[in-house]
Amino acid sequence: MIRLVQVFNTLIQSGGEKGEESMYDVVMHHLTDHAITTGFIGKINIQIESLIGGKLFGIFDMRITRWVLMMWLALFLCVIIFIPVARSIKKSTMGSKSRWINMWESLIGFVHDEIVEPNFDHKYIRKAMPYFSSVFFFILFCNLLGLIPGLSTATGNLAVTAGMASFTFLLMILVGMVKQGPLWIFTGIVPHGIPFVMYFLLWPIEIAGLIIKPFALTVRLFANMTAGHIVIIIFIYLVMMFQNYFVGIGSIAGSLMIYMLELLVAFIQAYIFATLSAMFIGSSMHAH
Amino acid sequence: MQFIKEGLLKVDPGLLLWTVITFLILLLILWKAAWKPIVEALDSRAEKIRGDIENAEKSRQEAEKILNQHREMMANARSESAQIISKGREEAEKIKNDIVDKANSESKAIAERAKKEIEMVKEKALTDLKAEVVMLSTEIAAKIINKNINADDQKSLVNEALNKIRTVQ
C-alpha cells in the first residue's frame, strides 16, 4: 500500500510545468490539513501554543486547523438544527405540519429503523439511539459540508475518521465488559463449542478482528470521502493542464457528475459508518 | 513511516484529539437536549398510534357486527312484512268471496219473494175477478129474467139502460 501511494505521488507530481502548481500541489492543498496562522484564529493558535508549551504531552499539536473548524461547524449545525427540532417534536405530539421538522424526523426514524433496531435488543434501543444518531448526523454533516465549495471535508482525513472509529473500538470493548463480564475479552469473543486446542488458534484471530474492524471503518470513510474530492479536483485541473476552454465543457460536466455521486456517497458513508458501528457494538452484547 | 507524518495519509494526533473532544461535546449536548426528548416523543407517538390502530380495529369489528345484526333484522322485517301482506290479501279475498256469495244468495231470495208475492197477488186478482164475474153474470141473469116478465117492463128496462148510458156519456 505504501508503494502504491509512492507511485501515485510520483505520477501526479509529474504533472504541471515549471513555475506552475503541479497537480500534486493542487490536490494536496485541497485535501490536507494545516494549522491556521492568519487572522483571529491565528492569534488564538499562538495563545494555545504558548499555553501548553508547544505540544500537549509532546505529541498532540492542539493548534486549531481548518479541519477542526469544519468539525466545529458541523457541531454548530447539529446543535442549531436538532435542539429546535427536538423541542418542536416534543411539543406537537401528533406530528408536525412543518416539512423541515418532518424531514429531520424521517432521518431520525431512518437511524432508528435501519441502524439501531436491527442490531440491538428492544430494551436497549432507547439507550443506543443517542450515540448512533450523533455519529450518523455528525459524519453526514461533515461529509456534506465538504461538498460546499470553499469548505473542506473533515471526514476526508485519517485522524478524524480514526477518532470516530476509536469510539466504536472503545464501545465494543466497554459494552462487552459490562454485558458479559470483565473477562469477556478471553471468553466472549471466541465461538462456543469449539475444541479446546482451537481456542489458542482462534483467540488471536478474534483479537485481530477486533482491531481490524475499527481500522476498516477508518480507512473506508477516509478513502471514500477523499477519492471523490480528488476526482473532482482533477477534472477541474484538466482545464489548467490543457490550457483550453473546450476542455472546460467536458471537465465541468464530469466534475458535476462526480459531485452528484459525492452527494450520494456522503449519505451512504455516514450510514455505513453508523450501521457498522452498531453491528460491531451490538455483536459484543452477546457471546458468540 | 514517512507517509504517516506527511501527505494525504498523515495522521495528526492533535486533530485526532480535537475530533474526540468535538464529538464528545456534540454527544453530550445533543444527548441531553435533542435525542432524549426526540426518542421519547417518537416512542410515545408510536405507542399512541399502535393503540389507536388497535382501537380502530376493535370499533370496525363492532361496527361490522352491528351491521350484520341490522342486515338480519332488515331481512326478517322484510319477510315478515311480505307475510303480513300475503295474509292480508288472502283474508281480503276470502271476505270478498263471502260478500259476493252473500249478495248472490240475498238477491236470489229477494227475487224468490217477489215472485211469490206476484203469484199471491195474481191469485187474489183471479179470485176477485171470479167473484166479479159471478156477480155480473147473476146480474145479467136477473136482468134477462126481468125482461121476460112483460113488454112494459122491457121498455122501461131499455130506457133505463139508455138513460144509464146517457148519464155515463
mmCIF file with all atom_site columns, C-alpha atoms in Angstrom, chain A residues 94-288:
data_model
loop_
_atom_site.group_PDB
_atom_site.id
_atom_site.type_symbol
_atom_site.label_atom_id
_atom_site.label_alt_id
_atom_site.label_comp_id
_atom_site.label_asym_id
_atom_site.label_entity_id
_atom_site.label_seq_id
_atom_site.pdbx_PDB_ins_code
_atom_site.Cartn_x
_atom_site.Cartn_y
_atom_site.Cartn_z
_atom_site.occupancy
_atom_site.B_iso_or_equiv
_atom_site.pdbx_formal_charge
_atom_site.auth_seq_id
_atom_site.auth_comp_id
_atom_site.auth_asym_id
_atom_site.auth_atom_id
_atom_site.pdbx_PDB_model_num
ATOM 1   C CA . MET A 1 94  ? -49.372 14.060  16.699  1.00 0.00 ? 94  MET A CA 1
ATOM 2   C CA . GLY A 1 95  ? -46.607 15.075  14.274  1.00 0.00 ? 95  GLY A CA 1
ATOM 3   C CA . SER A 1 96  ? -45.653 18.471  12.979  1.00 0.00 ? 96  SER A CA 1
ATOM 4   C CA . LYS A 1 97  ? -47.036 20.056  9.806   1.00 0.00 ? 97  LYS A CA 1
ATOM 5   C CA . SER A 1 98  ? -43.684 21.629  9.016   1.00 0.00 ? 98  SER A CA 1
ATOM 6   C CA . ARG A 1 99  ? -41.714 19.977  6.208   1.00 0.00 ? 99  ARG A CA 1
ATOM 7   C CA . TRP A 1 100 ? -38.439 20.980  7.829   1.00 0.00 ? 100 TRP A CA 1
ATOM 8   C CA . ILE A 1 101 ? -39.287 19.170  11.070  1.00 0.00 ? 101 ILE A CA 1
ATOM 9   C CA . ASN A 1 102 ? -40.653 16.151  9.243   1.00 0.00 ? 102 ASN A CA 1
ATOM 10  C CA . MET A 1 103 ? -37.508 15.855  7.122   1.00 0.00 ? 103 MET A CA 1
ATOM 11  C CA . TRP A 1 104 ? -35.311 15.556  10.195  1.00 0.00 ? 104 TRP A CA 1
ATOM 12  C CA . GLU A 1 105 ? -37.837 13.340  11.898  1.00 0.00 ? 105 GLU A CA 1
ATOM 13  C CA . SER A 1 106 ? -37.798 10.926  8.985   1.00 0.00 ? 106 SER A CA 1
ATOM 14  C CA . LEU A 1 107 ? -33.977 10.870  9.068   1.00 0.00 ? 107 LEU A CA 1
ATOM 15  C CA . ILE A 1 108 ? -34.054 10.135  12.802  1.00 0.00 ? 108 ILE A CA 1
ATOM 16  C CA . GLY A 1 109 ? -36.615 7.433   12.060  1.00 0.00 ? 109 GLY A CA 1
ATOM 17  C CA . PHE A 1 110 ? -34.202 6.082   9.433   1.00 0.00 ? 110 PHE A CA 1
ATOM 18  C CA . VAL A 1 111 ? -31.438 5.879   12.068  1.00 0.00 ? 111 VAL A CA 1
ATOM 19  C CA . HIS A 1 112 ? -33.872 4.172   14.432  1.00 0.00 ? 112 HIS A CA 1
ATOM 20  C CA . ASP A 1 113 ? -35.237 1.653   11.935  1.00 0.00 ? 113 ASP A CA 1
ATOM 21  C CA . GLU A 1 114 ? -32.195 0.881   9.785   1.00 0.00 ? 114 GLU A CA 1
ATOM 22  C CA . ILE A 1 115 ? -29.206 1.341   12.088  1.00 0.00 ? 115 ILE A CA 1
ATOM 23  C CA . VAL A 1 116 ? -30.162 0.736   15.712  1.00 0.00 ? 116 VAL A CA 1
ATOM 24  C CA . GLU A 1 117 ? -33.174 -1.576  15.564  1.00 0.00 ? 117 GLU A CA 1
ATOM 25  C CA . PRO A 1 118 ? -31.627 -4.486  13.592  1.00 0.00 ? 118 PRO A CA 1
ATOM 26  C CA . ASN A 1 119 ? -28.558 -4.618  15.850  1.00 0.00 ? 119 ASN A CA 1
ATOM 27  C CA . PHE A 1 120 ? -29.878 -4.157  19.364  1.00 0.00 ? 120 PHE A CA 1
ATOM 28  C CA . ASP A 1 121 ? -32.413 -5.823  21.619  1.00 0.00 ? 121 ASP A CA 1
ATOM 29  C CA . HIS A 1 122 ? -35.656 -3.975  22.015  1.00 0.00 ? 122 HIS A CA 1
ATOM 30  C CA . LYS A 1 123 ? -34.950 -2.682  25.505  1.00 0.00 ? 123 LYS A CA 1
ATOM 31  C CA . TYR A 1 124 ? -31.562 -1.207  24.561  1.00 0.00 ? 124 TYR A CA 1
ATOM 32  C CA . ILE A 1 125 ? -32.770 0.724   21.517  1.00 0.00 ? 125 ILE A CA 1
ATOM 33  C CA . ARG A 1 126 ? -33.638 3.762   23.555  1.00 0.00 ? 126 ARG A CA 1
ATOM 34  C CA . LYS A 1 127 ? -30.203 3.763   25.179  1.00 0.00 ? 127 LYS A CA 1
ATOM 35  C CA . ALA A 1 128 ? -28.355 3.231   21.909  1.00 0.00 ? 128 ALA A CA 1
ATOM 36  C CA . MET A 1 129 ? -30.246 5.793   19.832  1.00 0.00 ? 129 MET A CA 1
ATOM 37  C CA . PRO A 1 130 ? -28.433 8.954   21.056  1.00 0.00 ? 130 PRO A CA 1
ATOM 38  C CA . TYR A 1 131 ? -24.946 7.653   20.304  1.00 0.00 ? 131 TYR A CA 1
ATOM 39  C CA . PHE A 1 132 ? -25.736 6.355   16.822  1.00 0.00 ? 132 PHE A CA 1
ATOM 40  C CA . SER A 1 133 ? -27.805 9.403   15.884  1.00 0.00 ? 133 SER A CA 1
ATOM 41  C CA . SER A 1 134 ? -24.870 11.583  16.902  1.00 0.00 ? 134 SER A CA 1
ATOM 42  C CA . VAL A 1 135 ? -22.425 9.501   14.880  1.00 0.00 ? 135 VAL A CA 1
ATOM 43  C CA . PHE A 1 136 ? -24.671 9.451   11.827  1.00 0.00 ? 136 PHE A CA 1
ATOM 44  C CA . PHE A 1 137 ? -25.528 13.130  11.783  1.00 0.00 ? 137 PHE A CA 1
ATOM 45  C CA . PHE A 1 138 ? -22.036 14.345  12.726  1.00 0.00 ? 138 PHE A CA 1
ATOM 46  C CA . ILE A 1 139 ? -20.446 12.358  9.899   1.00 0.00 ? 139 ILE A CA 1
ATOM 47  C CA . LEU A 1 140 ? -23.250 13.268  7.499   1.00 0.00 ? 140 LEU A CA 1
ATOM 48  C CA . PHE A 1 141 ? -22.840 16.967  8.214   1.00 0.00 ? 141 PHE A CA 1
ATOM 49  C CA . CYS A 1 142 ? -19.034 16.762  7.909   1.00 0.00 ? 142 CYS A CA 1
ATOM 50  C CA . ASN A 1 143 ? -19.412 14.930  4.586   1.00 0.00 ? 143 ASN A CA 1
ATOM 51  C CA . LEU A 1 144 ? -21.950 17.385  3.206   1.00 0.00 ? 144 LEU A CA 1
ATOM 52  C CA . LEU A 1 145 ? -20.046 20.469  4.383   1.00 0.00 ? 145 LEU A CA 1
ATOM 53  C CA . GLY A 1 146 ? -17.062 19.227  2.384   1.00 0.00 ? 146 GLY A CA 1
ATOM 54  C CA . LEU A 1 147 ? -19.171 19.428  -0.784  1.00 0.00 ? 147 LEU A CA 1
ATOM 55  C CA . ILE A 1 148 ? -19.769 23.164  -0.388  1.00 0.00 ? 148 ILE A CA 1
ATOM 56  C CA . PRO A 1 149 ? -17.104 24.943  -2.456  1.00 0.00 ? 149 PRO A CA 1
ATOM 57  C CA . GLY A 1 150 ? -14.631 26.752  -0.228  1.00 0.00 ? 150 GLY A CA 1
ATOM 58  C CA . LEU A 1 151 ? -15.157 24.424  2.732   1.00 0.00 ? 151 LEU A CA 1
ATOM 59  C CA . SER A 1 152 ? -13.323 21.194  3.458   1.00 0.00 ? 152 SER A CA 1
ATOM 60  C CA . THR A 1 153 ? -14.283 17.626  4.244   1.00 0.00 ? 153 THR A CA 1
ATOM 61  C CA . ALA A 1 154 ? -13.312 16.919  7.825   1.00 0.00 ? 154 ALA A CA 1
ATOM 62  C CA . THR A 1 155 ? -14.031 13.223  7.332   1.00 0.00 ? 155 THR A CA 1
ATOM 63  C CA . GLY A 1 156 ? -11.548 13.115  4.447   1.00 0.00 ? 156 GLY A CA 1
ATOM 64  C CA . ASN A 1 157 ? -8.741  12.912  6.958   1.00 0.00 ? 157 ASN A CA 1
ATOM 65  C CA . LEU A 1 158 ? -7.401  9.814   8.642   1.00 0.00 ? 158 LEU A CA 1
ATOM 66  C CA . ALA A 1 159 ? -7.068  11.484  12.037  1.00 0.00 ? 159 ALA A CA 1
ATOM 67  C CA . VAL A 1 160 ? -10.738 12.446  12.095  1.00 0.00 ? 160 VAL A CA 1
ATOM 68  C CA . THR A 1 161 ? -12.029 9.080   10.942  1.00 0.00 ? 161 THR A CA 1
ATOM 69  C CA . ALA A 1 162 ? -9.629  7.358   13.343  1.00 0.00 ? 162 ALA A CA 1
ATOM 70  C CA . GLY A 1 163 ? -11.044 9.488   16.146  1.00 0.00 ? 163 GLY A CA 1
ATOM 71  C CA . MET A 1 164 ? -14.569 8.439   15.236  1.00 0.00 ? 164 MET A CA 1
ATOM 72  C CA . ALA A 1 165 ? -13.592 4.787   14.875  1.00 0.00 ? 165 ALA A CA 1
ATOM 73  C CA . SER A 1 166 ? -11.819 4.835   18.224  1.00 0.00 ? 166 SER A CA 1
ATOM 74  C CA . PHE A 1 167 ? -15.193 5.492   19.817  1.00 0.00 ? 167 PHE A CA 1
ATOM 75  C CA . THR A 1 168 ? -16.531 2.373   18.136  1.00 0.00 ? 168 THR A CA 1
ATOM 76  C CA . PHE A 1 169 ? -13.473 0.415   19.305  1.00 0.00 ? 169 PHE A CA 1
ATOM 77  C CA . LEU A 1 170 ? -13.780 1.596   22.914  1.00 0.00 ? 170 LEU A CA 1
ATOM 78  C CA . LEU A 1 171 ? -17.516 0.990   22.989  1.00 0.00 ? 171 LEU A CA 1
ATOM 79  C CA . MET A 1 172 ? -17.095 -2.530  21.602  1.00 0.00 ? 172 MET A CA 1
ATOM 80  C CA . ILE A 1 173 ? -14.762 -3.355  24.486  1.00 0.00 ? 173 ILE A CA 1
ATOM 81  C CA . LEU A 1 174 ? -16.746 -1.446  27.122  1.00 0.00 ? 174 LEU A CA 1
ATOM 82  C CA . VAL A 1 175 ? -20.118 -2.903  26.148  1.00 0.00 ? 175 VAL A CA 1
ATOM 83  C CA . GLY A 1 176 ? -18.596 -6.378  26.083  1.00 0.00 ? 176 GLY A CA 1
ATOM 84  C CA . MET A 1 177 ? -17.161 -5.919  29.538  1.00 0.00 ? 177 MET A CA 1
ATOM 85  C CA . VAL A 1 178 ? -20.365 -4.549  31.004  1.00 0.00 ? 178 VAL A CA 1
ATOM 86  C CA . LYS A 1 179 ? -22.685 -7.073  29.358  1.00 0.00 ? 179 LYS A CA 1
ATOM 87  C CA . GLN A 1 180 ? -20.540 -10.215 29.511  1.00 0.00 ? 180 GLN A CA 1
ATOM 88  C CA . GLY A 1 181 ? -18.261 -9.625  32.480  1.00 0.00 ? 181 GLY A CA 1
ATOM 89  C CA . PRO A 1 182 ? -14.751 -8.191  32.701  1.00 0.00 ? 182 PRO A CA 1
ATOM 90  C CA . LEU A 1 183 ? -13.107 -11.354 31.350  1.00 0.00 ? 183 LEU A CA 1
ATOM 91  C CA . TRP A 1 184 ? -15.180 -11.080 28.183  1.00 0.00 ? 184 TRP A CA 1
ATOM 92  C CA . ILE A 1 185 ? -12.070 -10.458 26.138  1.00 0.00 ? 185 ILE A CA 1
ATOM 93  C CA . PHE A 1 186 ? -10.880 -14.026 26.888  1.00 0.00 ? 186 PHE A CA 1
ATOM 94  C CA . THR A 1 187 ? -14.164 -15.937 26.769  1.00 0.00 ? 187 THR A CA 1
ATOM 95  C CA . GLY A 1 188 ? -16.811 -13.947 24.931  1.00 0.00 ? 188 GLY A CA 1
ATOM 96  C CA . ILE A 1 189 ? -15.201 -13.327 21.576  1.00 0.00 ? 189 ILE A CA 1
ATOM 97  C CA . VAL A 1 190 ? -14.365 -16.925 20.714  1.00 0.00 ? 190 VAL A CA 1
ATOM 98  C CA . PRO A 1 191 ? -17.287 -19.039 19.468  1.00 0.00 ? 191 PRO A CA 1
ATOM 99  C CA . HIS A 1 192 ? -18.598 -21.580 21.953  1.00 0.00 ? 192 HIS A CA 1
ATOM 100 C CA . GLY A 1 193 ? -18.430 -25.324 21.351  1.00 0.00 ? 193 GLY A CA 1
ATOM 101 C CA . ILE A 1 194 ? -15.035 -25.470 19.684  1.00 0.00 ? 194 ILE A CA 1
ATOM 102 C CA . PRO A 1 195 ? -12.310 -27.916 20.756  1.00 0.00 ? 195 PRO A CA 1
ATOM 103 C CA . PHE A 1 196 ? -10.048 -26.610 23.500  1.00 0.00 ? 196 PHE A CA 1
ATOM 104 C CA . VAL A 1 197 ? -6.974  -26.548 21.284  1.00 0.00 ? 197 VAL A CA 1
ATOM 105 C CA . MET A 1 198 ? -8.735  -24.440 18.670  1.00 0.00 ? 198 MET A CA 1
ATOM 106 C CA . TYR A 1 199 ? -9.177  -21.743 21.280  1.00 0.00 ? 199 TYR A CA 1
ATOM 107 C CA . PHE A 1 200 ? -5.495  -20.800 21.089  1.00 0.00 ? 200 PHE A CA 1
ATOM 108 C CA . LEU A 1 201 ? -5.766  -20.535 17.350  1.00 0.00 ? 201 LEU A CA 1
ATOM 109 C CA . LEU A 1 202 ? -8.997  -18.584 17.222  1.00 0.00 ? 202 LEU A CA 1
ATOM 110 C CA . TRP A 1 203 ? -8.386  -16.151 20.044  1.00 0.00 ? 203 TRP A CA 1
ATOM 111 C CA . PRO A 1 204 ? -5.574  -14.231 18.291  1.00 0.00 ? 204 PRO A CA 1
ATOM 112 C CA . ILE A 1 205 ? -7.689  -14.134 15.135  1.00 0.00 ? 205 ILE A CA 1
ATOM 113 C CA . GLU A 1 206 ? -10.650 -12.708 17.005  1.00 0.00 ? 206 GLU A CA 1
ATOM 114 C CA . ILE A 1 207 ? -8.421  -10.160 18.748  1.00 0.00 ? 207 ILE A CA 1
ATOM 115 C CA . ALA A 1 208 ? -7.000  -9.149  15.389  1.00 0.00 ? 208 ALA A CA 1
ATOM 116 C CA . GLY A 1 209 ? -10.577 -8.860  14.083  1.00 0.00 ? 209 GLY A CA 1
ATOM 117 C CA . LEU A 1 210 ? -11.451 -6.615  16.998  1.00 0.00 ? 210 LEU A CA 1
ATOM 118 C CA . ILE A 1 211 ? -8.716  -4.199  15.931  1.00 0.00 ? 211 ILE A CA 1
ATOM 119 C CA . ILE A 1 212 ? -9.204  -4.570  12.186  1.00 0.00 ? 212 ILE A CA 1
ATOM 120 C CA . LYS A 1 213 ? -12.914 -3.676  12.375  1.00 0.00 ? 213 LYS A CA 1
ATOM 121 C CA . PRO A 1 214 ? -12.401 -0.046  13.526  1.00 0.00 ? 214 PRO A CA 1
ATOM 122 C CA . PHE A 1 215 ? -9.351  0.228   11.296  1.00 0.00 ? 215 PHE A CA 1
ATOM 123 C CA . ALA A 1 216 ? -11.512 -0.737  8.333   1.00 0.00 ? 216 ALA A CA 1
ATOM 124 C CA . LEU A 1 217 ? -14.076 1.844   9.409   1.00 0.00 ? 217 LEU A CA 1
ATOM 125 C CA . THR A 1 218 ? -11.339 4.483   9.499   1.00 0.00 ? 218 THR A CA 1
ATOM 126 C CA . VAL A 1 219 ? -9.955  3.727   6.081   1.00 0.00 ? 219 VAL A CA 1
ATOM 127 C CA . ARG A 1 220 ? -13.353 3.214   4.407   1.00 0.00 ? 220 ARG A CA 1
ATOM 128 C CA . LEU A 1 221 ? -14.738 6.602   5.373   1.00 0.00 ? 221 LEU A CA 1
ATOM 129 C CA . PHE A 1 222 ? -11.448 8.395   4.656   1.00 0.00 ? 222 PHE A CA 1
ATOM 130 C CA . ALA A 1 223 ? -10.915 6.746   1.280   1.00 0.00 ? 223 ALA A CA 1
ATOM 131 C CA . ASN A 1 224 ? -14.456 7.291   0.090   1.00 0.00 ? 224 ASN A CA 1
ATOM 132 C CA . MET A 1 225 ? -14.536 10.943  1.017   1.00 0.00 ? 225 MET A CA 1
ATOM 133 C CA . THR A 1 226 ? -11.062 11.636  -0.329  1.00 0.00 ? 226 THR A CA 1
ATOM 134 C CA . ALA A 1 227 ? -11.377 9.751   -3.600  1.00 0.00 ? 227 ALA A CA 1
ATOM 135 C CA . GLY A 1 228 ? -14.377 11.721  -4.783  1.00 0.00 ? 228 GLY A CA 1
ATOM 136 C CA . HIS A 1 229 ? -12.710 15.003  -3.984  1.00 0.00 ? 229 HIS A CA 1
ATOM 137 C CA . ILE A 1 230 ? -9.530  14.017  -5.791  1.00 0.00 ? 230 ILE A CA 1
ATOM 138 C CA . VAL A 1 231 ? -11.575 13.138  -8.869  1.00 0.00 ? 231 VAL A CA 1
ATOM 139 C CA . ILE A 1 232 ? -13.485 16.434  -8.752  1.00 0.00 ? 232 ILE A CA 1
ATOM 140 C CA . ILE A 1 233 ? -10.286 18.440  -8.359  1.00 0.00 ? 233 ILE A CA 1
ATOM 141 C CA . ILE A 1 234 ? -8.509  16.538  -11.126 1.00 0.00 ? 234 ILE A CA 1
ATOM 142 C CA . PHE A 1 235 ? -11.431 17.047  -13.507 1.00 0.00 ? 235 PHE A CA 1
ATOM 143 C CA . ILE A 1 236 ? -11.181 20.778  -12.922 1.00 0.00 ? 236 ILE A CA 1
ATOM 144 C CA . TYR A 1 237 ? -7.392  20.719  -13.047 1.00 0.00 ? 237 TYR A CA 1
ATOM 145 C CA . LEU A 1 238 ? -7.642  19.327  -16.573 1.00 0.00 ? 238 LEU A CA 1
ATOM 146 C CA . VAL A 1 239 ? -8.584  22.831  -17.721 1.00 0.00 ? 239 VAL A CA 1
ATOM 147 C CA . MET A 1 240 ? -5.358  24.261  -16.296 1.00 0.00 ? 240 MET A CA 1
ATOM 148 C CA . MET A 1 241 ? -3.375  21.362  -17.698 1.00 0.00 ? 241 MET A CA 1
ATOM 149 C CA . PHE A 1 242 ? -4.595  21.669  -21.281 1.00 0.00 ? 242 PHE A CA 1
ATOM 150 C CA . GLN A 1 243 ? -4.945  25.483  -21.272 1.00 0.00 ? 243 GLN A CA 1
ATOM 151 C CA . ASN A 1 244 ? -8.041  25.105  -23.410 1.00 0.00 ? 244 ASN A CA 1
ATOM 152 C CA . TYR A 1 245 ? -11.583 26.388  -22.947 1.00 0.00 ? 245 TYR A CA 1
ATOM 153 C CA . PHE A 1 246 ? -13.190 23.439  -24.716 1.00 0.00 ? 246 PHE A CA 1
ATOM 154 C CA . VAL A 1 247 ? -11.754 21.022  -22.225 1.00 0.00 ? 247 VAL A CA 1
ATOM 155 C CA . GLY A 1 248 ? -13.717 23.001  -19.653 1.00 0.00 ? 248 GLY A CA 1
ATOM 156 C CA . ILE A 1 249 ? -17.057 21.805  -21.040 1.00 0.00 ? 249 ILE A CA 1
ATOM 157 C CA . GLY A 1 250 ? -16.188 18.166  -20.559 1.00 0.00 ? 250 GLY A CA 1
ATOM 158 C CA . SER A 1 251 ? -14.334 18.602  -17.304 1.00 0.00 ? 251 SER A CA 1
ATOM 159 C CA . ILE A 1 252 ? -17.067 20.690  -15.675 1.00 0.00 ? 252 ILE A CA 1
ATOM 160 C CA . ALA A 1 253 ? -19.708 18.186  -16.782 1.00 0.00 ? 253 ALA A CA 1
ATOM 161 C CA . GLY A 1 254 ? -17.543 15.373  -15.469 1.00 0.00 ? 254 GLY A CA 1
ATOM 162 C CA . SER A 1 255 ? -16.887 17.035  -12.142 1.00 0.00 ? 255 SER A CA 1
ATOM 163 C CA . LEU A 1 256 ? -20.602 17.864  -11.809 1.00 0.00 ? 256 LEU A CA 1
ATOM 164 C CA . MET A 1 257 ? -21.443 14.204  -12.313 1.00 0.00 ? 257 MET A CA 1
ATOM 165 C CA . ILE A 1 258 ? -18.891 13.175  -9.680  1.00 0.00 ? 258 ILE A CA 1
ATOM 166 C CA . TYR A 1 259 ? -20.292 15.892  -7.422  1.00 0.00 ? 259 TYR A CA 1
ATOM 167 C CA . MET A 1 260 ? -23.777 14.365  -7.672  1.00 0.00 ? 260 MET A CA 1
ATOM 168 C CA . LEU A 1 261 ? -22.263 10.984  -6.929  1.00 0.00 ? 261 LEU A CA 1
ATOM 169 C CA . GLU A 1 262 ? -20.483 12.505  -3.938  1.00 0.00 ? 262 GLU A CA 1
ATOM 170 C CA . LEU A 1 263 ? -23.812 13.737  -2.540  1.00 0.00 ? 263 LEU A CA 1
ATOM 171 C CA . LEU A 1 264 ? -24.982 10.145  -2.573  1.00 0.00 ? 264 LEU A CA 1
ATOM 172 C CA . VAL A 1 265 ? -21.673 8.864   -1.202  1.00 0.00 ? 265 VAL A CA 1
ATOM 173 C CA . ALA A 1 266 ? -21.779 11.401  1.648   1.00 0.00 ? 266 ALA A CA 1
ATOM 174 C CA . PHE A 1 267 ? -25.078 9.938   2.814   1.00 0.00 ? 267 PHE A CA 1
ATOM 175 C CA . ILE A 1 268 ? -24.150 6.315   2.171   1.00 0.00 ? 268 ILE A CA 1
ATOM 176 C CA . GLN A 1 269 ? -20.832 6.552   4.006   1.00 0.00 ? 269 GLN A CA 1
ATOM 177 C CA . ALA A 1 270 ? -22.420 8.168   7.052   1.00 0.00 ? 270 ALA A CA 1
ATOM 178 C CA . TYR A 1 271 ? -24.980 5.360   7.020   1.00 0.00 ? 271 TYR A CA 1
ATOM 179 C CA . ILE A 1 272 ? -22.337 2.667   6.588   1.00 0.00 ? 272 ILE A CA 1
ATOM 180 C CA . PHE A 1 273 ? -20.143 4.039   9.350   1.00 0.00 ? 273 PHE A CA 1
ATOM 181 C CA . ALA A 1 274 ? -23.051 4.242   11.785  1.00 0.00 ? 274 ALA A CA 1
ATOM 182 C CA . THR A 1 275 ? -24.559 0.898   10.813  1.00 0.00 ? 275 THR A CA 1
ATOM 183 C CA . LEU A 1 276 ? -21.243 -0.985  11.001  1.00 0.00 ? 276 LEU A CA 1
ATOM 184 C CA . SER A 1 277 ? -20.519 0.619   14.376  1.00 0.00 ? 277 SER A CA 1
ATOM 185 C CA . ALA A 1 278 ? -23.953 -0.530  15.534  1.00 0.00 ? 278 ALA A CA 1
ATOM 186 C CA . MET A 1 279 ? -23.285 -4.003  14.198  1.00 0.00 ? 279 MET A CA 1
ATOM 187 C CA . PHE A 1 280 ? -19.898 -4.278  15.955  1.00 0.00 ? 280 PHE A CA 1
ATOM 188 C CA . ILE A 1 281 ? -21.115 -2.841  19.249  1.00 0.00 ? 281 ILE A CA 1
ATOM 189 C CA . GLY A 1 282 ? -24.335 -4.827  19.106  1.00 0.00 ? 282 GLY A CA 1
ATOM 190 C CA . SER A 1 283 ? -22.472 -8.063  18.484  1.00 0.00 ? 283 SER A CA 1
ATOM 191 C CA . SER A 1 284 ? -20.412 -7.607  21.640  1.00 0.00 ? 284 SER A CA 1
ATOM 192 C CA . MET A 1 285 ? -23.636 -7.542  23.692  1.00 0.00 ? 285 MET A CA 1
ATOM 193 C CA . HIS A 1 286 ? -23.952 -11.327 23.373  1.00 0.00 ? 286 HIS A CA 1
ATOM 194 C CA . ALA A 1 287 ? -21.462 -14.146 23.460  1.00 0.00 ? 287 ALA A CA 1
ATOM 195 C CA . HIS A 1 288 ? -20.819 -15.680 20.043  1.00 0.00 ? 288 HIS A CA 1
#
